[in-house]
Short mmCIF file of C-alpha atoms and ligand atoms in Angstrom, two decimals:
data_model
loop_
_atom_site.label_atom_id
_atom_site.label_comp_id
_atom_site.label_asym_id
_atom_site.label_seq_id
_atom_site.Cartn_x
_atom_site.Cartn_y
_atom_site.Cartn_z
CA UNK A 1 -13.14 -1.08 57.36
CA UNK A 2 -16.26 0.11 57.92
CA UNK A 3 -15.92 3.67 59.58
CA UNK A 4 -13.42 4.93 57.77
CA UNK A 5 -11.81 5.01 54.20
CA UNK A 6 -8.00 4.59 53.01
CA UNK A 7 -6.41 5.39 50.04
CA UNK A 8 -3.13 3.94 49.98
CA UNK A 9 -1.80 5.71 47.19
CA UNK A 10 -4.03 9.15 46.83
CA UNK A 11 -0.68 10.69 45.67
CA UNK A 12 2.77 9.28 45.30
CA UNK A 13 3.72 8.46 49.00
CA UNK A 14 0.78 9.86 50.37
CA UNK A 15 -2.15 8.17 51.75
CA UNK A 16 -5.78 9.47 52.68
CA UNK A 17 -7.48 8.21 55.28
CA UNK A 18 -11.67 9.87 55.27
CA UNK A 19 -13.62 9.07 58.37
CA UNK A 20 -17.34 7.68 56.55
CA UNK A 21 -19.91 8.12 59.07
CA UNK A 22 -21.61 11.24 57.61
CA UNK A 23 -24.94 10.58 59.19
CA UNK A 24 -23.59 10.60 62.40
CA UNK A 25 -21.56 13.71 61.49
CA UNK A 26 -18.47 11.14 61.89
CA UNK A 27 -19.03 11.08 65.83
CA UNK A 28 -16.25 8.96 66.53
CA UNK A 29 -17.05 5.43 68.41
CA UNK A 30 -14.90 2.22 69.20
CA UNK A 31 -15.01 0.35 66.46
CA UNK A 32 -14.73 3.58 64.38
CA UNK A 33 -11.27 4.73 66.41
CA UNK A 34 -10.00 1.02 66.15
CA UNK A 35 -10.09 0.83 62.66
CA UNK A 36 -8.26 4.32 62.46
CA UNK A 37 -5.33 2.46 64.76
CA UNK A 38 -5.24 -0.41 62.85
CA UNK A 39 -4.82 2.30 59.27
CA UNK A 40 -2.40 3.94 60.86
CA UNK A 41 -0.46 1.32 62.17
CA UNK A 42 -0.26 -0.50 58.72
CA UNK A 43 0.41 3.11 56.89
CA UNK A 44 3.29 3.64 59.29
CA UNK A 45 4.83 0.19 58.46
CA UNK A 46 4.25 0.66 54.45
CA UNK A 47 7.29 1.84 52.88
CA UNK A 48 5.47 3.16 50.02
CA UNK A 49 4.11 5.55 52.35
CA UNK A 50 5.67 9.16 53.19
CA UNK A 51 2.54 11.05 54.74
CA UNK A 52 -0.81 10.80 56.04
CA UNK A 53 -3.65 12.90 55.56
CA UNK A 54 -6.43 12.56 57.49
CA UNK A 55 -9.91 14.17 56.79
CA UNK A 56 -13.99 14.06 57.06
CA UNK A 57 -16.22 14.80 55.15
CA UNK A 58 -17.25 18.61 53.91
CA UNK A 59 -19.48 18.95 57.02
CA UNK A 60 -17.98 17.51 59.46
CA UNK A 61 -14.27 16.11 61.04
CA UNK A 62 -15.80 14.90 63.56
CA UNK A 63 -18.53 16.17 65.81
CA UNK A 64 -16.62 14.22 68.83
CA UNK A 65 -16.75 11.09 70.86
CA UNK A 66 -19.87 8.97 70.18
CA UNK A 67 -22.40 10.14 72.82
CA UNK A 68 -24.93 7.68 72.63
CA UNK A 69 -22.40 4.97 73.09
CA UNK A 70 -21.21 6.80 76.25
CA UNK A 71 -24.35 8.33 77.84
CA UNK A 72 -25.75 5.48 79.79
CA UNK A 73 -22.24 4.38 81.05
CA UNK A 74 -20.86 4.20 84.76
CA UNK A 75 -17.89 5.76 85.65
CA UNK A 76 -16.58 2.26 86.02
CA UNK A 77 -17.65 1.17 82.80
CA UNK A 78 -15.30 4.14 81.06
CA UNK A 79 -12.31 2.54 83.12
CA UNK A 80 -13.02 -0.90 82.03
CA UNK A 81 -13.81 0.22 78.40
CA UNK A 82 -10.66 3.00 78.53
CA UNK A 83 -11.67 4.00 74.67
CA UNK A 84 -8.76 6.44 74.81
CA UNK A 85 -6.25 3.74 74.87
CA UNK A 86 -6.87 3.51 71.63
CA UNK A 87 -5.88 7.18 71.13
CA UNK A 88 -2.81 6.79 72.84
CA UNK A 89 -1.78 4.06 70.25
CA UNK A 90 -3.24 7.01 67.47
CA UNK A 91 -0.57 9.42 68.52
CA UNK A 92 2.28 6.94 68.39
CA UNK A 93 1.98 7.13 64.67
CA UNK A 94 5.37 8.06 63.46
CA UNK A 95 4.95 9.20 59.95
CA UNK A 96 3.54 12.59 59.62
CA UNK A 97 -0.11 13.78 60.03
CA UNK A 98 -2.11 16.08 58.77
CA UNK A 99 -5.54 16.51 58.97
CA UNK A 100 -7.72 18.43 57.08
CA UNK A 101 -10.83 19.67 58.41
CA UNK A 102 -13.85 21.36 57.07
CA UNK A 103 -16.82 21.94 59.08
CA UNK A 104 -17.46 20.71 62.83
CA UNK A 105 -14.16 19.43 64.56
CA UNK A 106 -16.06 19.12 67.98
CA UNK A 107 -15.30 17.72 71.29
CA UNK A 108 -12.97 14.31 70.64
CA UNK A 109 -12.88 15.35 66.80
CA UNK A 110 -11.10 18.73 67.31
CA UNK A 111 -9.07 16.20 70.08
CA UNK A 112 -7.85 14.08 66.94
CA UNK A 113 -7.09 16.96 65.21
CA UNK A 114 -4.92 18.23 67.42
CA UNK A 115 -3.09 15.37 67.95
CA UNK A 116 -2.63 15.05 64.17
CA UNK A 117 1.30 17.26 63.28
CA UNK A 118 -0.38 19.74 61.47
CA UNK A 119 -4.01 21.02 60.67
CA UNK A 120 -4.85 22.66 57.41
CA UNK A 121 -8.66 23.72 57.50
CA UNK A 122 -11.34 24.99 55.20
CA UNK A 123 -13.13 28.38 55.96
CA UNK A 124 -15.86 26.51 57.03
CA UNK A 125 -14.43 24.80 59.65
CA UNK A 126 -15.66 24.99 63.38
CA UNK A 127 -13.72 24.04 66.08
CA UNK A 128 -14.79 23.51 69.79
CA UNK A 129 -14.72 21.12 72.89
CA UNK A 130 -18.51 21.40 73.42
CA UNK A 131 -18.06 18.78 76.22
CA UNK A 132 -19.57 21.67 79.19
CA UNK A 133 -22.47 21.45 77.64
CA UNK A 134 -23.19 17.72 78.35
CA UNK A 135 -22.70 17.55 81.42
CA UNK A 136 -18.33 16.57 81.41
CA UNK A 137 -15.06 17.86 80.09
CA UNK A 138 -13.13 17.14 77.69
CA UNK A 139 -11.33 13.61 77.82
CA UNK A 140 -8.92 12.98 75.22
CA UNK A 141 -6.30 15.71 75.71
CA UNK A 142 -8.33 18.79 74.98
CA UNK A 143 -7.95 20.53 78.30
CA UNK A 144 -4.30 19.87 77.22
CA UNK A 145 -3.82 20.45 73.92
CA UNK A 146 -6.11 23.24 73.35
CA UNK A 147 -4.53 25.39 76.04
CA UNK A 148 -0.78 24.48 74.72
CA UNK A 149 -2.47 26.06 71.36
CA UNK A 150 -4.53 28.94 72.57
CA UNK A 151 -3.20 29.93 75.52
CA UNK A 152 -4.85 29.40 79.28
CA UNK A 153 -7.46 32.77 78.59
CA UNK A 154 -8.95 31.63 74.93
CA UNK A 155 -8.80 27.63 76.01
CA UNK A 156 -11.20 28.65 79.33
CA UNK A 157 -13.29 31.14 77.49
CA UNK A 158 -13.64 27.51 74.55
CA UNK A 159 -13.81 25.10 77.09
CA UNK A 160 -15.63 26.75 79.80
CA UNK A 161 -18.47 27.95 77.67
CA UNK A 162 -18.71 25.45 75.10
CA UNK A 163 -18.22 28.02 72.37
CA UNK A 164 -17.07 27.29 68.56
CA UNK A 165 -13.46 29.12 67.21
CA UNK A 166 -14.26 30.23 63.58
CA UNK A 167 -11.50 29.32 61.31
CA UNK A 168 -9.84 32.64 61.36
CA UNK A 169 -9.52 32.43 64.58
CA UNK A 170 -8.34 29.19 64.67
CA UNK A 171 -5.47 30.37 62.13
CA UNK A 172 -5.47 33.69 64.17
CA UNK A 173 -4.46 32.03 67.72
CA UNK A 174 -1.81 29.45 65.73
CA UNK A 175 -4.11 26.73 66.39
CA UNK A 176 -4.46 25.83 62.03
CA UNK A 177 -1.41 26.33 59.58
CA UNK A 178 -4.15 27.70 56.89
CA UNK A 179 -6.82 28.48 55.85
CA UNK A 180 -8.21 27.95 52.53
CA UNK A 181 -12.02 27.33 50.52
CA UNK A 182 -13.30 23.93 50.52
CA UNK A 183 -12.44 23.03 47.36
CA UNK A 184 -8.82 23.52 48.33
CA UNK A 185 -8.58 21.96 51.40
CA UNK A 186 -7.71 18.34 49.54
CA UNK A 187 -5.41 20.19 46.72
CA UNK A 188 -3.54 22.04 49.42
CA UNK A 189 -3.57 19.64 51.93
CA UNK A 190 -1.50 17.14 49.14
CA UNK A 191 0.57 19.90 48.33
CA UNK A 192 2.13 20.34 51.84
CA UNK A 193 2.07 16.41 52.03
CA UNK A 194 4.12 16.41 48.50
CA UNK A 195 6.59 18.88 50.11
CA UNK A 196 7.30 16.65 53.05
CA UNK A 197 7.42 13.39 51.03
CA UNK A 198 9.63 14.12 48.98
CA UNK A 199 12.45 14.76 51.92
CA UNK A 200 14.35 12.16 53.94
CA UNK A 201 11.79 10.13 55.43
CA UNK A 202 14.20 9.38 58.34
CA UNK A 203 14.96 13.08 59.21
CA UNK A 204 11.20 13.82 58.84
CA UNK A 205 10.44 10.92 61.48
CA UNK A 206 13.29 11.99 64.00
CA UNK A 207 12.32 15.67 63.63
CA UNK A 208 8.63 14.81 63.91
CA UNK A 209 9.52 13.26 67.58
CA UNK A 210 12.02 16.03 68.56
CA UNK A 211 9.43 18.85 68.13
CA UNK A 212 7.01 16.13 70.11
CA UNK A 213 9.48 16.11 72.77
CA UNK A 214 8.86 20.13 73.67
CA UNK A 215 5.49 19.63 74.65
CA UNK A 216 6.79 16.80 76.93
CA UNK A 217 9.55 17.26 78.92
CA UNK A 218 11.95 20.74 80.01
CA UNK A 219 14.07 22.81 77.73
CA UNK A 220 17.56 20.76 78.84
CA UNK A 221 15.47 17.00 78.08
CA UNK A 222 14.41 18.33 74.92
CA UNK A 223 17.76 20.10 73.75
CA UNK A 224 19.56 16.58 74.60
CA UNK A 225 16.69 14.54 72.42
CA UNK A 226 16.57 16.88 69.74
CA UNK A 227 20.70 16.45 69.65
CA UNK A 228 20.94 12.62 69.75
CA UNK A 229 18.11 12.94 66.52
CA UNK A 230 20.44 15.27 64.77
CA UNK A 231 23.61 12.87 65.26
CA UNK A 232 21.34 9.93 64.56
CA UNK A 233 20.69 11.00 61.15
CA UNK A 234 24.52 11.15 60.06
CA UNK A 235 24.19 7.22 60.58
CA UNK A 236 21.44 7.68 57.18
CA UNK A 237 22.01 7.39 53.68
CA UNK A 238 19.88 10.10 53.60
CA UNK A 239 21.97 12.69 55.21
CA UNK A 240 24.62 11.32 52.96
CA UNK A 241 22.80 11.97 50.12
CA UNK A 242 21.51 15.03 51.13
CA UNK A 243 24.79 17.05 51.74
CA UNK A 244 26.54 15.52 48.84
CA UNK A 245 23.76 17.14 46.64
CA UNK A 246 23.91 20.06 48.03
CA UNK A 247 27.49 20.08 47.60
CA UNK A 248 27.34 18.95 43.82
CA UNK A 249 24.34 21.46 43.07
CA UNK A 250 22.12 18.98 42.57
CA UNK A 251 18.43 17.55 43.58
CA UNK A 252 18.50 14.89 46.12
CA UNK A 253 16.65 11.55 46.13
CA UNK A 254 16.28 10.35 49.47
CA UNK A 255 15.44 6.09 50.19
CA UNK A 256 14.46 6.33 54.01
CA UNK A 257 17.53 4.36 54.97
N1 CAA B 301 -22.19 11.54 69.02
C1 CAA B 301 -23.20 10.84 68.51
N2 CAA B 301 -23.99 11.29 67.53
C2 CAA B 301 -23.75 12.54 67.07
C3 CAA B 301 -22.72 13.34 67.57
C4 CAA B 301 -21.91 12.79 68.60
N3 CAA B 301 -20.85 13.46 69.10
N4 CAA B 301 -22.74 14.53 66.92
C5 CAA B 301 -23.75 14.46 66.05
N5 CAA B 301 -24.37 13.27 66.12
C6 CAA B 301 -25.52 12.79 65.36
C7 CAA B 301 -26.80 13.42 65.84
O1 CAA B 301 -27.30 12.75 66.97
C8 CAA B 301 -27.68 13.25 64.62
O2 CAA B 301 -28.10 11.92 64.57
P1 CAA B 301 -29.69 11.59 64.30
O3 CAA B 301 -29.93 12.09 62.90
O4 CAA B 301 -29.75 10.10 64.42
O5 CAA B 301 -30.44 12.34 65.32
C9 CAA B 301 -26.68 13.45 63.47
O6 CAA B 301 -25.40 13.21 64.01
C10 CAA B 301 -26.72 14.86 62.92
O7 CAA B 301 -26.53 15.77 63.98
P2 CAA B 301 -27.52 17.00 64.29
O8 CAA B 301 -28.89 16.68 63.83
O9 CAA B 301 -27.34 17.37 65.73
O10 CAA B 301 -26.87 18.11 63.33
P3 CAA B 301 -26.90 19.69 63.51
O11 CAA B 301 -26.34 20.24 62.24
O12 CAA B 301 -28.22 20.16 63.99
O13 CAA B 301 -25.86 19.99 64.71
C11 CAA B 301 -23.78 19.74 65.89
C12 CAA B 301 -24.51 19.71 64.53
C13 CAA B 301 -23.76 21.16 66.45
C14 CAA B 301 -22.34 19.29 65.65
C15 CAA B 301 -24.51 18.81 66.89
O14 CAA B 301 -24.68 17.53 66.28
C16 CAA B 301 -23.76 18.58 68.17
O15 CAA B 301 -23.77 19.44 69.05
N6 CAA B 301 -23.09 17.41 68.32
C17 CAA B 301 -22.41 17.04 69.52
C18 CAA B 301 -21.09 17.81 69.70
C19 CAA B 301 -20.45 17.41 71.02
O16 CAA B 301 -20.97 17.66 72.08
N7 CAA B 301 -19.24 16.78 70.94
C20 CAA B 301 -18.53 16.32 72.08
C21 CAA B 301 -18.82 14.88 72.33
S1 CAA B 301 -18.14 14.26 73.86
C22 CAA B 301 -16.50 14.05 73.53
O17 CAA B 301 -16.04 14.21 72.41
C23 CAA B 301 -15.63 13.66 74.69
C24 CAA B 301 -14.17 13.62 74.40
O18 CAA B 301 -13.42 14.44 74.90
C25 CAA B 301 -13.60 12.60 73.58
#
């Protein structure tokens, strides 16, 4: 891996994955958002592994798609190439994400962020989807995602202008969980990770794609997928275990079967 960093084992069950192209402010290319797919995909099938965080650097998330690899390029050439097929194999990732950004989360980098499950932040983080102001739009579900976050009023004022959201705002409009200083973006970014690993694995992954499911289909779709999850988990160990401890007053230890 060149682009990007993983820690397997950064914490029991939880793995850290930093995006390492500082001088480029982590601008995400190809190769870069391959090698993310291929972490992600080999996190997601490693048992030892509850939760991913994913983070930058103290500057930057990512300052967006890699616009010197794109600027001389035809339309044609962006079919042919179709870099965000990668992304689509990015949000498939079925353990739970959480990325932790401090500093610029621009254009495709506040795109990844969004489509990680949950975003802590740092106060110094920026977010935006700068695209207006070269020329295009955002391309990898910003127009999207931003406005399922923000509302249709702040996601024109961001995308129509260009303009950064402070991370106050962020927190203010829903689009963050938190808030914290950079030196505790890491610590509290584990400690929400810790939370979730230490739960049923399998009710965190069928949740997880249940609350997925409301940004994708009607109220009656969802209800029904959200229902065959819940039954779905009284065919775990899990659930087993999780009830009977209740039950008996004691802390469960869940196995992810
Ligand atoms: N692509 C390629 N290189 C980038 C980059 C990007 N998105 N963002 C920053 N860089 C590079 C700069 O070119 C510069 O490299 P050199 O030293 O070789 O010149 C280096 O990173 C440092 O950047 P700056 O000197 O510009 O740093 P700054 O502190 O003055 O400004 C910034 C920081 C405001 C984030 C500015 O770099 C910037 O505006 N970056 C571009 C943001 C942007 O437009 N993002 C959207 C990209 S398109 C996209 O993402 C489409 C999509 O939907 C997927």
């Amino acid at each position: 891996m060149e682009f990007i960093k993983v820690t397997e084992q950064a914490q029991p069950s939880v793995a850290l994955i930093e995006l390492n192209r500082p001088k480029e402010l982590n601008a995400l290319n190809k190769q870069l958002m391959e090698e993310l797919r291929d972490a992600l995909q080999a996190l997601d099938k490693n048992e030892a592994v509850r939760v991913i965080i994913l983070t930058g650097n103290e500057q930057a998330f990512a300052a967006g798609a890699d616009i010197k690899q794109m600027a001389d390029k035809s339309a044609i050439d962006m079919l042919v190439i179709d870099q965000f097929s990668t992304w689509d194999q990015i949000r498939k990732t079925k353990k739970p994400l959480i990325a932790a950004v401090s500093g610029f989360a621009l254009g495709g980098g506040c795109e990844l962020a969004m489509m990680c499950d949950m975003i802590m932040a740092s106060e110094t983080a920026r977010f935006g989807q700068p695209e207006i102001k070269i020329g295009t739009i955002p391309g990898a579900g910003g127009t999207q995602r931003l406005t399922r976050a923000l509302g249709k009023a702040k996601s024109m004022e961001l995308i129509l202008t260009g303009r950064f959201l402070a991370a106050e705002e962020a927190h203010f409009y829903g689009l963050v969980n938190k808030v914290v200083p950079v030196e505790m973006l890491l610590p509290e970014t584990f400690k929400l990770a810790a939370e979730i690993a230490q739960l049923s694995p399998i009710a965190v992954q069928l949740a997880k794609e249940a609350i997925n499911r409301s940004f994708e289909t009607h109220l009656d779709e969802g209800l029904a997928y959200e229902r065959r999850n819940f039954y779905l988990t009284f065919a775990s160990e899990d659930q087993k275990e999780g009830m009977k401890a209740f039950v008996e007053k004691r802390k469960a230890t869940y196995v992810g079967r």
